[in-house]
Short mmCIF file of C-alpha atoms in Angstrom, two decimals:
data_model
loop_
_atom_site.label_atom_id
_atom_site.label_comp_id
_atom_site.label_asym_id
_atom_site.label_seq_id
_atom_site.Cartn_x
_atom_site.Cartn_y
_atom_site.Cartn_z
CA UNK A 1 -17.13 84.58 -38.89
CA UNK A 2 -16.36 82.32 -35.92
CA UNK A 3 -20.04 81.88 -35.16
CA UNK A 4 -20.72 80.78 -38.74
CA UNK A 5 -18.02 78.11 -38.45
CA UNK A 6 -19.49 76.83 -35.18
CA UNK A 7 -22.97 76.62 -36.72
CA UNK A 8 -21.55 74.85 -39.77
CA UNK A 9 -19.79 72.27 -37.59
CA UNK A 10 -22.96 71.69 -35.58
CA UNK A 11 -24.96 71.19 -38.76
CA UNK A 12 -22.43 68.66 -40.06
CA UNK A 13 -22.55 66.79 -36.72
CA UNK A 14 -26.35 66.71 -36.77
CA UNK A 15 -26.29 65.46 -40.36
CA UNK A 16 -23.94 62.64 -39.41
CA UNK A 17 -26.12 61.63 -36.47
CA UNK A 18 -29.23 61.61 -38.66
CA UNK A 19 -27.38 59.60 -41.29
CA UNK A 20 -26.38 57.05 -38.65
CA UNK A 21 -29.96 56.62 -37.49
CA UNK A 22 -31.05 56.28 -41.09
CA UNK A 23 -28.50 53.58 -41.73
CA UNK A 24 -29.55 51.68 -38.62
CA UNK A 25 -33.20 51.95 -39.59
CA UNK A 26 -32.40 50.76 -43.09
CA UNK A 27 -30.37 47.82 -41.68
CA UNK A 28 -33.16 46.48 -39.49
CA UNK A 29 -36.07 47.47 -41.71
CA UNK A 30 -38.03 44.97 -43.77
CA UNK A 31 -37.00 46.46 -47.13
CA UNK A 32 -33.39 47.08 -46.43
CA UNK A 33 -31.68 44.40 -48.45
CA UNK A 34 -29.97 46.60 -51.00
CA UNK A 35 -28.93 49.33 -48.63
CA UNK A 36 -27.69 46.80 -46.09
CA UNK A 37 -25.57 45.14 -48.72
CA UNK A 38 -24.21 48.51 -49.67
CA UNK A 39 -23.32 49.38 -46.14
CA UNK A 40 -21.75 45.97 -45.71
CA UNK A 41 -19.76 46.46 -48.88
CA UNK A 42 -18.46 49.77 -47.59
CA UNK A 43 -17.80 48.83 -43.97
CA UNK A 44 -17.06 45.09 -44.42
CA UNK A 45 -13.40 45.54 -45.29
CA UNK A 46 -13.01 47.93 -42.39
CA UNK A 47 -14.61 45.43 -39.99
CA UNK A 48 -12.47 42.58 -41.33
CA UNK A 49 -9.35 44.66 -40.91
CA UNK A 50 -10.36 45.58 -37.39
CA UNK A 51 -11.01 41.90 -36.59
CA UNK A 52 -7.58 40.96 -37.87
CA UNK A 53 -5.93 43.74 -35.96
CA UNK A 54 -7.71 42.87 -32.73
CA UNK A 55 -7.34 39.07 -33.07
CA UNK A 56 -3.96 38.86 -31.24
CA UNK A 57 -5.39 40.85 -28.35
CA UNK A 58 -8.48 38.65 -28.20
CA UNK A 59 -6.32 35.52 -28.37
CA UNK A 60 -4.15 36.82 -25.54
CA UNK A 61 -7.18 37.52 -23.38
CA UNK A 62 -8.58 34.06 -24.15
CA UNK A 63 -5.21 32.47 -23.32
CA UNK A 64 -5.16 34.17 -19.91
CA UNK A 65 -8.74 33.08 -19.24
CA UNK A 66 -8.01 29.47 -20.20
CA UNK A 67 -4.75 29.45 -18.22
CA UNK A 68 -6.42 30.73 -15.07
CA UNK A 69 -9.27 28.26 -15.52
CA UNK A 70 -6.79 25.40 -15.98
CA UNK A 71 -4.81 26.43 -12.91
CA UNK A 72 -7.99 26.63 -10.87
CA UNK A 73 -9.03 23.17 -12.06
CA UNK A 74 -5.54 21.81 -11.33
CA UNK A 75 -5.62 23.21 -7.79
CA UNK A 76 -9.06 21.72 -7.24
CA UNK A 77 -7.93 18.30 -8.46
CA UNK A 78 -4.81 18.44 -6.27
CA UNK A 79 -6.93 19.29 -3.24
CA UNK A 80 -9.30 16.41 -3.99
CA UNK A 81 -6.37 14.00 -4.45
CA UNK A 82 -4.81 15.11 -1.17
CA UNK A 83 -8.13 14.61 0.59
CA UNK A 84 -8.47 11.10 -0.86
CA UNK A 85 -4.91 10.23 0.16
CA UNK A 86 -5.46 11.50 3.71
CA UNK A 87 -8.60 9.42 4.05
CA UNK A 88 -6.82 6.36 2.65
CA UNK A 89 -3.92 6.75 5.12
CA UNK A 90 -6.34 7.25 8.00
CA UNK A 91 -8.22 4.15 6.92
CA UNK A 92 -5.04 2.07 6.75
CA UNK A 93 -3.98 3.31 10.19
CA UNK A 94 -7.39 2.42 11.61
CA UNK A 95 -7.22 -1.07 10.09
CA UNK A 96 -3.69 -1.59 11.48
CA UNK A 97 -4.69 -0.41 14.95
CA UNK A 98 -7.77 -2.61 14.87
CA UNK A 99 -5.57 -5.58 14.01
CA UNK A 100 -3.24 -4.84 16.94
CA UNK A 101 -6.16 -4.54 19.35
CA UNK A 102 -7.52 -7.87 18.12
CA UNK A 103 -4.14 -9.48 18.75
CA UNK A 104 -4.01 -8.06 22.28
CA UNK A 105 -7.51 -9.32 22.94
CA UNK A 106 -6.54 -12.72 21.57
CA UNK A 107 -3.49 -12.86 23.86
CA UNK A 108 -5.66 -11.95 26.86
CA UNK A 109 -8.21 -14.64 25.99
CA UNK A 110 -5.61 -17.31 25.23
CA UNK A 111 -4.83 -17.82 28.89
CA UNK A 112 -1.23 -16.62 28.45
CA UNK A 113 -1.89 -13.81 30.92
CA UNK A 114 -2.40 -15.29 34.41
CA UNK A 115 -5.25 -14.18 36.62
CA UNK A 116 -4.49 -11.32 38.96
CA UNK A 117 -3.10 -9.04 36.25
CA UNK A 118 -5.01 -6.03 34.95
CA UNK A 119 -3.93 -5.08 31.39
CA UNK A 120 -3.50 -1.35 30.68
CA UNK A 121 -3.19 -0.49 27.01
CA UNK A 122 -0.95 2.39 25.99
CA UNK A 123 0.42 3.91 22.80
CA UNK A 124 4.12 4.32 22.05
CA UNK A 125 4.94 8.04 21.99
CA UNK A 126 8.76 7.93 21.90
CA UNK A 127 11.49 5.49 20.92
CA UNK A 128 15.12 4.92 21.82
CA UNK A 129 17.29 7.38 19.84
CA UNK A 130 19.93 4.68 19.23
CA UNK A 131 19.96 1.68 16.93
CA UNK A 132 19.94 -0.75 19.86
CA UNK A 133 16.15 -0.79 20.25
CA UNK A 134 16.53 -0.39 24.01
CA UNK A 135 13.51 1.56 25.20
CA UNK A 136 10.16 3.02 24.23
CA UNK A 137 7.87 5.41 26.07
CA UNK A 138 4.11 4.92 26.33
CA UNK A 139 1.34 7.37 27.20
CA UNK A 140 0.20 5.55 30.35
CA UNK A 141 1.74 6.02 33.78
CA UNK A 142 1.15 5.74 37.50
CA UNK A 143 -2.25 7.43 37.25
CA UNK A 144 -3.39 4.37 35.26
CA UNK A 145 -1.91 1.94 37.78
CA UNK A 146 1.41 1.39 35.98
CA UNK A 147 4.37 0.59 38.23
CA UNK A 148 8.08 -0.06 37.78
CA UNK A 149 8.87 -3.69 36.80
CA UNK A 150 5.39 -4.35 35.41
CA UNK A 151 5.65 -6.72 32.41
CA UNK A 152 4.82 -5.27 28.99
CA UNK A 153 3.46 -7.20 26.00
CA UNK A 154 1.92 -6.61 22.61
CA UNK A 155 -0.34 -8.88 20.59
CA UNK A 156 2.60 -11.06 19.56
CA UNK A 157 4.24 -11.66 22.93
CA UNK A 158 6.66 -10.29 25.50
CA UNK A 159 8.14 -6.84 24.83
CA UNK A 160 9.85 -5.86 28.08
CA UNK A 161 9.19 -4.31 31.46
CA UNK A 162 8.47 -0.86 32.88
CA UNK A 163 11.74 0.70 34.02
CA UNK A 164 10.43 4.12 35.10
CA UNK A 165 7.06 5.84 35.35
CA UNK A 166 5.46 9.22 35.91
CA UNK A 167 1.78 10.07 36.25
CA UNK A 168 1.21 10.31 32.50
CA UNK A 169 3.92 8.19 30.89
CA UNK A 170 6.18 5.19 31.41
CA UNK A 171 9.46 4.03 29.94
CA UNK A 172 9.67 0.42 28.83
CA UNK A 173 13.01 -1.39 28.67
CA UNK A 174 12.80 -3.88 25.83
CA UNK A 175 13.98 -7.49 25.92
CA UNK A 176 16.49 -6.46 23.23
CA UNK A 177 18.20 -4.04 25.62
CA UNK A 178 21.73 -5.20 26.64
CA UNK A 179 20.72 -5.11 30.32
CA UNK A 180 17.70 -7.37 29.79
CA UNK A 181 17.50 -10.95 31.04
CA UNK A 182 14.36 -13.06 31.03
CA UNK A 183 13.94 -16.57 32.38
CA UNK A 184 12.61 -18.72 29.54
CA UNK A 185 11.39 -22.21 28.83
CA UNK A 186 11.40 -24.21 25.60
CA UNK A 187 8.11 -25.86 24.65
CA UNK A 188 7.69 -28.67 24.23
CA UNK A 189 10.55 -30.16 26.20
CA UNK A 190 10.73 -27.84 29.20
CA UNK A 191 14.40 -26.89 28.85
CA UNK A 192 14.91 -23.70 30.86
CA UNK A 193 17.48 -20.94 30.68
CA UNK A 194 17.98 -17.18 30.46
CA UNK A 195 17.07 -15.13 27.38
CA UNK A 196 19.49 -12.33 26.53
CA UNK A 197 19.78 -10.11 23.45
CA UNK A 198 22.32 -10.42 20.67
CA UNK A 199 23.53 -6.83 20.99
CA UNK A 200 22.70 -4.69 17.97
CA UNK A 201 20.28 -7.15 16.39
CA UNK A 202 16.63 -6.74 17.48
CA UNK A 203 15.70 -9.89 15.58
CA UNK A 204 18.06 -12.21 17.46
CA UNK A 205 17.91 -13.40 21.06
CA UNK A 206 20.10 -15.99 22.74
CA UNK A 207 18.84 -18.63 25.15
CA UNK A 208 21.57 -19.80 27.53
CA UNK A 209 20.11 -23.07 28.79
CA UNK A 210 21.04 -25.14 31.80
CA UNK A 211 19.98 -28.71 31.05
CA UNK A 212 22.60 -30.28 28.77
CA UNK A 213 20.87 -33.64 28.73
CA UNK A 214 18.16 -32.44 26.32
CA UNK A 215 18.54 -31.15 22.80
CA UNK A 216 16.67 -28.09 21.48
CA UNK A 217 15.44 -28.06 17.90
CA UNK A 218 14.80 -25.34 15.34
CA UNK A 219 11.15 -24.26 15.26
CA UNK A 220 10.44 -24.82 18.96
CA UNK A 221 8.77 -21.97 20.84
CA UNK A 222 10.13 -20.26 23.94
CA UNK A 223 7.91 -18.78 26.65
CA UNK A 224 8.58 -17.11 29.98
CA UNK A 225 9.42 -19.57 32.75
CA UNK A 226 7.90 -17.55 35.59
CA UNK A 227 9.98 -19.14 38.33
CA UNK A 228 9.24 -18.97 42.05
CA UNK A 229 11.84 -19.35 44.79
CA UNK A 230 11.66 -18.79 48.53
CA UNK A 231 8.49 -16.76 48.36
CA UNK A 232 9.63 -14.62 45.44
CA UNK A 233 8.84 -14.90 41.75
CA UNK A 234 10.10 -13.73 38.39
CA UNK A 235 9.16 -10.28 37.14
CA UNK A 236 7.40 -12.00 34.26
CA UNK A 237 4.49 -14.40 34.73
CA UNK A 238 4.83 -17.87 33.16
CA UNK A 239 3.91 -18.90 29.61
CA UNK A 240 4.02 -15.50 27.86
CA UNK A 241 5.28 -16.13 24.29
CA UNK A 242 8.78 -14.78 23.73
CA UNK A 243 10.13 -16.20 20.46
CA UNK A 244 10.89 -19.17 18.22
CA UNK A 245 14.19 -21.05 17.90
CA UNK A 246 15.88 -20.17 14.60
CA UNK A 247 19.34 -21.71 15.04
CA UNK A 248 19.91 -24.80 17.14
CA UNK A 249 23.32 -25.99 16.01
CA UNK A 250 24.35 -29.16 17.84
CA UNK A 251 27.94 -27.93 17.93
CA UNK A 252 26.94 -24.62 19.54
CA UNK A 253 24.64 -26.36 22.01
CA UNK A 254 27.42 -28.69 23.11
CA UNK A 255 30.12 -26.02 23.15
CA UNK A 256 28.31 -23.05 24.70
CA UNK A 257 24.85 -24.29 25.65
CA UNK A 258 23.21 -21.69 23.49
CA UNK A 259 20.51 -21.48 20.83
CA UNK A 260 19.23 -18.47 18.88
CA UNK A 261 15.63 -17.37 18.65
CA UNK A 262 13.68 -14.64 16.93
CA UNK A 263 11.30 -12.66 19.18
CA UNK A 264 7.64 -12.84 18.24
CA UNK A 265 7.26 -9.08 18.82
CA UNK A 266 8.88 -6.80 16.23
CA UNK A 267 10.81 -4.30 18.36
CA UNK A 268 11.29 -1.99 15.38
CA UNK A 269 7.60 -1.23 14.88
CA UNK A 270 5.95 -1.18 18.29
CA UNK A 271 2.76 0.88 18.50
CA UNK A 272 0.11 -0.36 20.95
CA UNK A 273 1.44 -2.05 24.09
CA UNK A 274 -0.19 -3.56 27.15
CA UNK A 275 1.18 -3.22 30.66
CA UNK A 276 0.28 -6.09 32.96
CA UNK A 277 -0.46 -4.28 36.20
CA UNK A 278 -1.42 -5.62 39.62
CA UNK A 279 0.54 -8.87 39.54
CA UNK A 280 2.17 -10.24 42.69
CA UNK A 281 5.95 -10.53 42.76
CA UNK A 282 6.28 -11.70 46.33
#
């Protein structure tokens, strides 16, 4: 009895397989129009129902695919934008540095730097931690010929002097430091005096002048005086640009023999500096 049931089931399975092949043959045969339509009529609703049932799943899969593709595209665009920005910043930095080097070269060629000095160019690597704009540190030291008291300039004019040095670095005390004093001269006119900082304001220097018989006017330039006395000379050579007179009140000149000037060099944004090495101070 059991064997008969097994044979019957096998026969039914074989019949179904043969029927499937027959349907496929009829579907792709040349004279299968009627039968194909019949099969479509029978299975069409089933296929439509299956499509409807599976549509949410297909939509979900498509949504994940599109989301991942969009995220990948977004990451790629962000990376490209970052690359463009980095190149733009590097380009701007190169242009700025080139401009500073041109200014330094122009100062060297202008004759403001006397013969006998050998300029050593260094980059600022540290700044004063206070708001007084007192010191900066550059990446050139004694191994490059830098010594204590060497004058320091940038492309705009006088910056300060070397106050300490190691083999690979040097500290520069700026002319805006409270301890700084530079002998200066007004041009034209020749009025001389000492340049000191207005404490706390890196954009304001004070010239205490000595000759009360001459008046100083707004807009006049001030350079280093570079004095010599009894075989000794100033730390700073003559005629290095320092600043321009911004306030020359007659009342203040008569009362305190002072005028205000703005330094040519911006002490807040120093980058490339030049140490004037090898000069004689004797």
